Amino acid sequence: MNGPKPTETHPMKGFDQVCYLKNVIRNPHIIVGDYSYYDDPVDSEGFERNVLYHYPFMEDKLIIGKFCAIARDVKFIMNGANHKMDAFTTYPFSIFGNGWERVTPTTEELPYKGDTVVGNDVWIGYDSLIMPGVTIGDGAIIAARSVVVKDVAPYTVVGGNPAKEIRKRFDEETIDLLERVRWWDWPAEKITRHLELLTSNDLPALRRFLEHNM
């Protein structure tokens, strides 16, 4: 056995509140890697409704890596939420038409933060909010109800509003080794063979693995 198939929508039998996101996303501007899951007892397939202000004309993407765990009510604010900020007013007159469309700002005049990127093996806790253009590094943890307004370094725990670093999950040597291993890119068979290593914090064993396998 090499684990659940990444093509399954609900990989936990009898527990349909959990879904592999890649298999339910329809928006081509939301890209999700294998095995990343969303957990919502109300509507496991309603993730896209929590990607807010994601208008096609903005062309920004939400990119989520592999093996991420995303809790209920996590929301992503995309660039379409931004208003022009360097004028005397931020009010979006143009969207209401009837003559007001003459002051429609160009895309270049709007704050644009780029794509929102979530790395691999990231855990995002309940009711967190991720702002436009943020990059969350591999192995990071976002505490419940955090508001993430800036990039999060790999293997870092952040929390609060605005989210601030609480601690590193590991020392720099371990983080470096994990970033070199990149276990999320392994085939399922290899992951299955090395589950005991991946679910431990045995640094000497990780070093030995790298010496013999990389």
Coordinates of N, CA and C in Angstrom, one line a residue:
M1 N 0.8 -1.2 0.0 CA 0.0 0.0 0.0 C 0.9 1.2 0.0
N2 N 0.5 2.2 -0.9 CA 1.3 3.4 -1.0 C 0.5 4.7 -0.7
G3 N -0.4 4.5 0.3 CA -1.2 5.7 0.7 C -2.4 5.9 -0.2
P4 N -3.2 6.9 0.2 CA -4.4 7.2 -0.6 C -4.0 7.7 -2.0
K5 N -4.9 7.6 -2.9 CA -4.6 8.1 -4.3 C -4.9 9.6 -4.3
P6 N -3.9 10.4 -4.8 CA -4.2 11.9 -4.9 C -5.3 12.3 -5.7
T7 N -5.9 11.4 -6.5 CA -7.0 11.7 -7.4 C -8.4 11.5 -6.6
E8 N -8.3 11.0 -5.4 CA -9.6 10.8 -4.6 C -10.0 12.2 -4.1
T9 N -11.3 12.4 -4.2 CA -11.9 13.7 -3.7 C -11.9 13.6 -2.2
H10 N -12.5 12.6 -1.6 CA -12.6 12.4 -0.2 C -11.8 11.2 0.3
P11 N -10.5 11.4 0.7 CA -9.6 10.3 0.9 C -9.9 9.6 2.2
M12 N -10.6 10.2 3.2 CA -11.0 9.5 4.4 C -12.4 8.9 4.4
K13 N -12.4 7.6 4.3 CA -13.7 7.0 4.1 C -14.7 7.3 5.2
G14 N -15.9 7.7 4.8 CA -16.9 8.0 5.8 C -16.7 9.3 6.5
F15 N -15.8 10.1 6.0 CA -15.5 11.4 6.6 C -15.3 12.5 5.5
D16 N -16.5 12.8 4.9 CA -16.5 13.6 3.7 C -16.2 15.1 3.9
Q17 N -16.0 15.5 5.1 CA -15.7 16.9 5.3 C -14.3 17.2 4.9
V18 N -13.5 16.2 4.7 CA -12.1 16.4 4.2 C -12.0 16.1 2.7
C19 N -11.4 17.0 2.0 CA -11.3 16.7 0.5 C -9.9 17.1 0.1
Y20 N -9.4 16.4 -0.9 CA -8.1 16.9 -1.6 C -8.5 18.0 -2.5
L21 N -8.0 19.2 -2.3 CA -8.4 20.4 -3.0 C -8.3 20.3 -4.5
K22 N -7.2 19.7 -4.9 CA -6.9 19.7 -6.4 C -8.1 19.1 -7.2
N23 N -8.8 18.2 -6.5 CA -9.9 17.5 -7.2 C -11.2 18.2 -7.2
V24 N -11.3 19.4 -6.5 CA -12.6 20.1 -6.5 C -12.5 21.5 -7.0
I25 N -11.2 22.0 -7.2 CA -11.0 23.3 -7.7 C -11.4 23.4 -9.2
R26 N -12.1 24.4 -9.6 CA -12.5 24.6 -11.0 C -11.9 25.9 -11.6
N27 N -11.5 26.8 -10.7 CA -10.9 28.1 -11.2 C -9.5 27.9 -11.7
P28 N -9.2 28.2 -13.0 CA -7.9 27.9 -13.5 C -6.8 28.8 -12.9
H29 N -7.2 29.8 -12.1 CA -6.2 30.7 -11.4 C -6.0 30.3 -10.0
I30 N -6.5 29.1 -9.6 CA -6.2 28.5 -8.3 C -5.5 27.2 -8.6
I31 N -4.2 27.1 -8.2 CA -3.4 25.9 -8.6 C -3.0 25.2 -7.3
V32 N -3.4 23.9 -7.1 CA -3.1 23.2 -5.9 C -2.4 21.9 -6.2
G33 N -1.4 21.6 -5.3 CA -0.6 20.4 -5.5 C -1.3 19.2 -4.9
D34 N -0.8 18.0 -5.2 CA -1.3 16.7 -4.7 C -1.3 16.7 -3.2
Y35 N -2.3 16.0 -2.7 CA -2.5 15.7 -1.2 C -2.8 16.9 -0.3
S36 N -2.8 18.1 -0.9 CA -3.2 19.2 0.0 C -4.7 19.1 0.3
Y37 N -5.1 19.2 1.5 CA -6.5 19.0 1.9 C -7.1 20.2 2.6
Y38 N -8.4 20.3 2.5 CA -9.3 21.3 3.1 C -10.3 20.6 4.0
D39 N -10.4 21.1 5.2 CA -11.3 20.4 6.2 C -12.4 21.4 6.6
D40 N -13.7 21.1 6.2 CA -14.8 21.9 6.5 C -16.0 21.0 6.7
P41 N -16.5 20.9 7.9 CA -17.7 20.0 8.1 C -19.0 20.5 7.5
V42 N -19.0 21.8 7.1 CA -20.2 22.4 6.5 C -20.2 22.1 5.0
D43 N -19.1 22.4 4.3 CA -19.1 22.3 2.9 C -17.6 22.1 2.5
S44 N -17.2 20.8 2.4 CA -15.8 20.5 2.1 C -15.4 21.0 0.8
E45 N -16.3 21.2 -0.2 CA -16.0 21.6 -1.5 C -16.2 23.1 -1.8
G46 N -16.4 23.8 -0.7 CA -16.7 25.3 -0.9 C -15.5 26.2 -0.7
F47 N -14.3 25.6 -0.9 CA -13.1 26.4 -0.7 C -13.0 27.6 -1.6
E48 N -13.5 27.5 -2.8 CA -13.3 28.6 -3.8 C -14.1 29.9 -3.3
R49 N -15.2 29.7 -2.5 CA -15.9 30.8 -2.0 C -15.1 31.6 -1.0
N50 N -14.0 31.0 -0.4 CA -13.2 31.7 0.5 C -12.0 32.3 -0.1
V51 N -11.9 32.3 -1.5 CA -10.9 33.0 -2.2 C -11.6 34.2 -2.7
L52 N -11.4 35.3 -2.0 CA -12.2 36.5 -2.2 C -11.6 37.5 -3.1
Y53 N -12.5 38.2 -3.9 CA -12.1 39.3 -4.8 C -11.1 38.8 -5.8
H54 N -11.4 37.6 -6.3 CA -10.5 37.0 -7.3 C -11.0 37.1 -8.7
Y55 N -10.9 38.3 -9.2 CA -11.5 38.7 -10.5 C -10.5 38.3 -11.6
P56 N -11.1 37.7 -12.7 CA -10.2 37.2 -13.8 C -9.4 38.3 -14.4
F57 N -9.9 39.5 -14.5 CA -9.1 40.6 -15.2 C -7.9 40.9 -14.4
M58 N -7.8 40.6 -13.1 CA -6.6 40.9 -12.4 C -5.4 39.9 -12.7
E59 N -5.8 38.7 -13.1 CA -4.9 37.7 -13.6 C -3.9 37.2 -12.5
D60 N -4.3 37.5 -11.2 CA -3.4 36.9 -10.1 C -3.8 35.5 -9.8
K61 N -2.9 34.8 -9.3 CA -3.1 33.3 -9.0 C -2.9 33.1 -7.5
L62 N -3.7 32.1 -7.1 CA -3.4 31.5 -5.8 C -2.8 30.1 -6.0
I63 N -1.5 30.0 -5.5 CA -0.8 28.8 -5.8 C -0.5 28.1 -4.4
I64 N -1.0 26.8 -4.3 CA -0.8 26.1 -3.1 C 0.0 24.8 -3.4
G65 N 1.0 24.5 -2.6 CA 1.9 23.4 -2.9 C 1.3 22.1 -2.5
K66 N 2.1 21.1 -2.3 CA 1.7 19.7 -2.0 C 1.6 19.5 -0.4
F67 N 0.8 18.6 0.0 CA 0.7 18.2 1.4 C 0.4 19.3 2.4
C68 N -0.4 20.2 2.0 CA -0.8 21.3 2.9 C -2.1 20.9 3.6
A69 N -2.2 21.4 4.8 CA -3.4 21.2 5.6 C -4.1 22.5 5.9
I70 N -5.3 22.7 5.3 CA -6.0 24.0 5.4 C -7.3 23.8 6.2
A71 N -7.4 24.5 7.3 CA -8.6 24.3 8.2 C -9.8 25.1 7.7
R72 N -10.9 24.8 8.4 CA -12.2 25.5 8.1 C -12.1 27.0 8.2
D73 N -12.7 27.7 7.3 CA -12.9 29.2 7.3 C -11.6 29.9 7.0
V74 N -10.6 29.3 6.5 CA -9.4 30.0 6.1 C -9.8 30.8 4.8
K75 N -9.4 32.0 4.7 CA -9.7 32.9 3.6 C -8.5 33.5 3.0
F76 N -8.6 33.7 1.7 CA -7.5 34.4 0.9 C -8.1 35.6 0.3
I77 N -7.5 36.8 0.6 CA -7.9 38.0 -0.1 C -7.0 38.2 -1.3
M78 N -7.6 38.4 -2.4 CA -6.8 38.5 -3.7 C -6.7 40.0 -4.1
N79 N -6.0 40.3 -5.1 CA -5.7 41.7 -5.5 C -6.9 42.5 -5.9
G80 N -8.0 41.8 -6.3 CA -9.2 42.5 -6.7 C -9.8 43.3 -5.6
A81 N -9.4 43.1 -4.4 CA -9.9 43.9 -3.2 C -9.3 45.2 -3.1
N82 N -8.2 45.5 -3.8 CA -7.5 46.7 -3.6 C -8.2 47.9 -4.3
H83 N -8.1 49.0 -3.6 CA -8.6 50.3 -4.2 C -7.4 51.2 -4.4
K84 N -7.6 52.2 -5.3 CA -6.6 53.2 -5.6 C -6.4 54.0 -4.3
M85 N -5.1 54.1 -3.9 CA -4.8 54.8 -2.6 C -4.1 56.1 -2.7
D86 N -3.7 56.5 -3.9 CA -2.9 57.7 -4.0 C -3.7 58.9 -4.4
A87 N -5.0 58.7 -4.5 CA -5.9 59.9 -4.9 C -6.5 60.4 -3.5
F88 N -7.3 61.5 -3.6 CA -7.8 62.1 -2.4 C -8.9 61.2 -1.8
T89 N -9.5 60.3 -2.6 CA -10.4 59.4 -2.0 C -10.1 57.9 -2.5
T90 N -10.5 57.0 -1.7 CA -10.3 55.6 -2.1 C -11.6 55.0 -2.6
Y91 N -12.7 55.8 -2.6 CA -14.0 55.3 -3.1 C -14.0 54.9 -4.5
P92 N -14.5 53.7 -4.9 CA -14.4 53.2 -6.3 C -15.6 53.6 -7.1
F93 N -15.7 54.9 -7.4 CA -16.8 55.5 -8.1 C -17.1 54.7 -9.4
S94 N -16.0 54.3 -10.1 CA -16.2 53.8 -11.5 C -17.0 52.5 -11.6
I95 N -17.0 51.7 -10.5 CA -17.7 50.4 -10.6 C -19.2 50.6 -10.7
F96 N -19.7 51.8 -10.4 CA -21.1 52.0 -10.3 C -21.7 52.6 -11.6
G97 N -20.8 52.9 -12.6 CA -21.3 53.4 -13.9 C -22.0 54.7 -13.8
N98 N -23.0 54.9 -14.8 CA -23.8 56.1 -14.9 C -23.0 57.3 -14.9
G99 N -22.0 57.3 -15.7 CA -21.1 58.5 -15.8 C -19.9 58.5 -15.0
W100 N -19.9 57.7 -13.9 CA -18.7 57.6 -13.0 C -17.6 56.7 -13.6
E101 N -18.0 55.9 -14.6 CA -16.9 55.0 -15.2 C -15.8 55.8 -15.8
R102 N -16.0 57.1 -16.0 CA -14.9 57.8 -16.7 C -13.6 57.9 -15.8
V103 N -13.8 57.6 -14.6 CA -12.6 57.7 -13.7 C -12.1 56.2 -13.4
T104 N -12.4 55.3 -14.2 CA -11.9 53.9 -14.0 C -10.4 53.9 -14.0
P105 N -9.8 53.4 -12.9 CA -8.4 53.4 -12.9 C -7.8 52.3 -13.8
T106 N -6.6 52.5 -14.3 CA -6.0 51.4 -15.0 C -5.4 50.4 -14.0
T107 N -5.1 49.2 -14.5 CA -4.6 48.2 -13.6 C -3.3 48.7 -12.9
E108 N -2.5 49.4 -13.7 CA -1.2 49.9 -13.2 C -1.4 50.9 -12.0
E109 N -2.6 51.5 -11.9 CA -2.9 52.5 -10.9 C -3.3 51.8 -9.6
L110 N -3.7 50.6 -9.6 CA -4.2 49.9 -8.4 C -3.0 49.2 -7.7
P111 N -3.1 49.1 -6.4 CA -2.0 48.3 -5.7 C -2.1 46.9 -6.1
Y112 N -1.0 46.3 -6.6 CA -1.0 44.9 -7.1 C 0.2 44.2 -6.4
K113 N -0.1 43.2 -5.7 CA 0.9 42.5 -4.9 C 1.4 41.2 -5.5
G114 N 0.8 40.9 -6.7 CA 1.2 39.6 -7.3 C 0.5 38.4 -6.8
D115 N 1.0 37.3 -7.2 CA 0.4 36.0 -6.8 C 0.5 35.7 -5.3
T116 N -0.4 35.0 -4.8 CA -0.3 34.5 -3.4 C 0.2 33.0 -3.5
V117 N 1.3 32.8 -2.8 CA 1.9 31.4 -2.9 C 2.0 30.8 -1.5
V118 N 1.5 29.6 -1.4 CA 1.6 28.8 -0.2 C 2.5 27.6 -0.6
G119 N 3.6 27.4 0.2 CA 4.6 26.4 -0.1 C 4.0 25.0 0.1
N120 N 4.9 24.0 0.3 CA 4.6 22.7 0.6 C 4.6 22.4 2.1
D121 N 3.7 21.4 2.5 CA 3.7 21.0 3.9 C 3.4 22.2 4.9
V122 N 2.5 23.0 4.4 CA 2.1 24.2 5.3 C 0.8 23.9 6.0
W123 N 0.7 24.2 7.2 CA -0.5 24.1 8.0 C -1.1 25.4 8.3
I124 N -2.3 25.7 7.8 CA -3.0 27.0 8.0 C -4.2 26.7 8.9
G125 N -4.1 27.3 10.1 CA -5.1 27.1 11.2 C -6.5 27.8 10.9
Y126 N -7.4 27.4 11.7 CA -8.8 27.8 11.6 C -9.0 29.3 11.5
D127 N -9.8 29.7 10.5 CA -10.3 31.1 10.4 C -9.1 32.1 10.1
S128 N -8.0 31.7 9.6 CA -6.9 32.6 9.3 C -7.2 33.3 8.0
L129 N -6.6 34.5 7.8 CA -6.8 35.3 6.7 C -5.4 35.6 6.0
I130 N -5.3 35.3 4.7 CA -4.1 35.5 4.0 C -4.3 36.7 3.0
M131 N -3.4 37.7 3.1 CA -3.6 38.9 2.3 C -2.9 38.7 1.0
P132 N -3.2 39.6 0.0 CA -2.7 39.5 -1.4 C -1.2 39.5 -1.5
G133 N -0.6 38.6 -2.3 CA 0.8 38.7 -2.7 C 1.7 38.1 -1.6
V134 N 1.1 37.5 -0.6 CA 2.0 36.9 0.4 C 2.5 35.5 0.0
T135 N 3.8 35.2 0.4 CA 4.4 33.9 0.1 C 4.6 33.3 1.5
I136 N 4.1 32.1 1.6 CA 4.3 31.3 2.9 C 5.2 30.2 2.5
G137 N 6.3 30.1 3.2 CA 7.4 29.1 2.9 C 7.0 27.7 3.3
D138 N 7.8 26.8 2.7 CA 7.6 25.3 3.0 C 7.6 25.1 4.5
G139 N 6.7 24.2 5.0 CA 6.8 23.8 6.4 C 6.3 24.8 7.4
A140 N 5.8 25.9 7.0 CA 5.4 26.9 7.9 C 4.0 26.5 8.6
I141 N 3.8 27.1 9.7 CA 2.5 26.9 10.5 C 1.9 28.3 10.7
I142 N 0.6 28.4 10.4 CA -0.1 29.7 10.6 C -1.1 29.4 11.7
A143 N -1.0 30.0 12.8 CA -1.9 29.8 14.0 C -3.3 30.2 13.6
A144 N -4.3 29.6 14.3 CA -5.7 29.9 14.1 C -5.9 31.4 14.3
R145 N -6.8 31.9 13.4 CA -7.3 33.3 13.4 C -6.1 34.3 13.2
S146 N -5.1 33.9 12.5 CA -4.0 34.9 12.2 C -4.4 35.7 11.0
V147 N -3.8 36.9 10.8 CA -3.9 37.7 9.6 C -2.5 37.9 9.1
V148 N -2.3 37.2 8.0 CA -0.9 37.2 7.4 C -0.8 38.3 6.4
V149 N 0.0 39.3 6.7 CA 0.1 40.4 5.8 C 1.5 40.5 5.1
K150 N 2.4 39.6 5.5 CA 3.7 39.6 4.9 C 4.2 38.2 4.8
D151 N 5.3 38.0 4.0 CA 5.9 36.7 3.8 C 6.2 36.0 5.1
V152 N 6.1 34.7 5.0 CA 6.4 33.8 6.2 C 7.6 32.9 5.7
A153 N 8.7 32.9 6.5 CA 9.8 32.1 6.2 C 9.5 30.6 6.3
P154 N 10.3 29.8 5.6 CA 10.0 28.3 5.7 C 10.2 27.8 7.2
Y155 N 9.4 26.9 7.6 CA 9.5 26.2 8.9 C 9.4 27.2 10.0
T156 N 8.5 28.2 9.9 CA 8.3 29.2 10.9 C 6.9 29.2 11.4
V157 N 6.7 29.3 12.7 CA 5.3 29.4 13.2 C 5.0 30.9 13.4
V158 N 3.9 31.3 12.9 CA 3.4 32.7 13.1 C 2.0 32.7 13.6
G159 N 1.7 33.8 14.3 CA 0.3 34.0 14.8 C 0.0 35.4 15.1
G160 N -1.3 35.7 15.2 CA -1.7 37.1 15.6 C -2.2 37.9 14.5
N161 N -2.6 39.2 14.8 CA -3.1 40.1 13.8 C -2.4 41.5 14.1
P162 N -1.4 41.8 13.2 CA -0.9 41.0 12.1 C 0.0 39.9 12.6
A163 N 0.1 38.8 11.8 CA 0.8 37.7 12.2 C 2.3 38.0 12.4
K164 N 2.8 37.5 13.5 CA 4.3 37.7 13.7 C 4.9 36.4 14.1
E165 N 6.2 36.3 13.9 CA 6.9 35.1 14.2 C 6.8 34.8 15.6
I166 N 6.4 33.5 15.9 CA 6.4 33.0 17.3 C 7.7 32.2 17.5
R167 N 8.1 31.4 16.6 CA 9.3 30.6 16.7 C 9.6 29.9 15.4
K168 N 10.9 29.5 15.3 CA 11.2 28.6 14.2 C 10.9 27.1 14.7
R169 N 10.5 26.3 13.8 CA 10.2 24.9 14.1 C 11.4 24.1 14.5
F170 N 12.5 24.4 13.8 CA 13.7 23.7 13.9 C 14.9 24.7 13.9
D171 N 16.1 24.2 14.2 CA 17.3 25.0 14.0 C 17.6 25.1 12.5
E172 N 18.6 26.0 12.2 CA 18.9 26.3 10.8 C 19.4 25.1 10.1
E173 N 20.2 24.3 10.8 CA 20.7 23.1 10.1 C 19.6 22.1 9.6
T174 N 18.7 21.9 10.5 CA 17.6 21.0 10.2 C 16.7 21.6 9.1
I175 N 16.4 22.9 9.1 CA 15.7 23.5 8.1 C 16.4 23.4 6.7
D176 N 17.7 23.6 6.7 CA 18.5 23.4 5.5 C 18.4 22.0 5.0
L177 N 18.5 21.0 5.8 CA 18.4 19.6 5.4 C 17.0 19.3 4.8
L178 N 16.0 19.8 5.5 CA 14.6 19.5 5.0 C 14.4 20.2 3.6
E179 N 14.9 21.4 3.4 CA 14.8 22.0 2.2 C 15.5 21.3 1.1
R180 N 16.6 20.6 1.4 CA 17.3 19.8 0.4 C 16.6 18.5 0.2
V181 N 16.0 17.9 1.2 CA 15.3 16.7 1.0 C 14.1 16.8 0.1
R182 N 13.3 17.9 0.3 CA 12.1 18.1 -0.5 C 11.3 16.9 -0.6
W183 N 10.9 16.3 0.5 CA 10.2 15.0 0.5 C 8.9 15.0 -0.3
W184 N 8.3 16.2 -0.3 CA 7.0 16.3 -1.0 C 7.0 16.0 -2.5
D185 N 8.2 16.1 -3.0 CA 8.4 15.8 -4.4 C 8.7 14.3 -4.7
W186 N 8.8 13.5 -3.7 CA 9.1 12.1 -3.9 C 7.9 11.4 -4.4
P187 N 8.1 10.3 -5.1 CA 6.9 9.4 -5.5 C 6.3 8.8 -4.2
A188 N 5.0 8.4 -4.3 CA 4.3 7.9 -3.2 C 5.0 6.7 -2.6
E189 N 5.6 5.9 -3.4 CA 6.3 4.7 -2.9 C 7.4 5.0 -2.0
K190 N 8.2 6.0 -2.4 CA 9.3 6.5 -1.5 C 8.9 7.1 -0.2
I191 N 7.8 7.9 -0.3 CA 7.3 8.5 0.9 C 6.8 7.4 1.9
T192 N 6.2 6.4 1.3 CA 5.7 5.3 2.2 C 6.8 4.5 2.8
R193 N 7.9 4.3 2.1 CA 9.1 3.6 2.7 C 9.7 4.4 3.8
H194 N 9.6 5.7 3.8 CA 10.3 6.5 4.8 C 9.4 7.3 5.7
L195 N 8.2 6.8 5.9 CA 7.2 7.5 6.8 C 7.8 7.6 8.2
E196 N 8.4 6.6 8.7 CA 8.9 6.7 10.1 C 9.9 7.8 10.2
L197 N 10.8 8.0 9.2 CA 11.7 9.2 9.3 C 11.0 10.5 9.2
L198 N 10.0 10.6 8.3 CA 9.3 11.9 8.0 C 8.5 12.3 9.2
T199 N 8.0 11.3 10.0 CA 7.1 11.6 11.1 C 7.9 11.6 12.4
S200 N 9.2 11.7 12.4 CA 10.1 11.8 13.5 C 10.8 13.1 13.5
N201 N 11.6 13.4 14.5 CA 12.5 14.6 14.5 C 13.9 14.1 14.8
D202 N 14.2 12.9 14.2 CA 15.5 12.3 14.4 C 16.5 12.9 13.4
L203 N 17.3 13.9 13.9 CA 18.2 14.7 13.0 C 19.3 13.8 12.5
P204 N 20.0 13.0 13.4 CA 21.0 12.1 12.8 C 20.5 11.1 11.7
A205 N 19.3 10.6 11.9 CA 18.7 9.8 10.8 C 18.5 10.6 9.5
L206 N 18.1 11.8 9.7 CA 17.9 12.7 8.5 C 19.3 12.9 7.8
R207 N 20.3 13.1 8.6 CA 21.6 13.3 8.0 C 22.1 12.1 7.3
R208 N 21.9 10.9 7.9 CA 22.3 9.6 7.3 C 21.5 9.4 6.0
F209 N 20.2 9.8 6.0 CA 19.4 9.6 4.8 C 20.0 10.4 3.6
L210 N 20.4 11.7 3.9 CA 20.9 12.6 2.9 C 22.3 12.0 2.4
E211 N 23.1 11.5 3.3 CA 24.4 11.0 2.9 C 24.3 9.9 1.9
H212 N 23.2 9.0 2.0 CA 23.1 7.8 1.2 C 22.1 7.9 0.1
N213 N 21.3 9.0 0.1 CA 20.3 9.1 -0.9 C 20.2 10.3 -1.8
M214 N 21.1 11.3 -1.5 CA 21.0 12.5 -2.2 C 22.3 12.8 -3.0

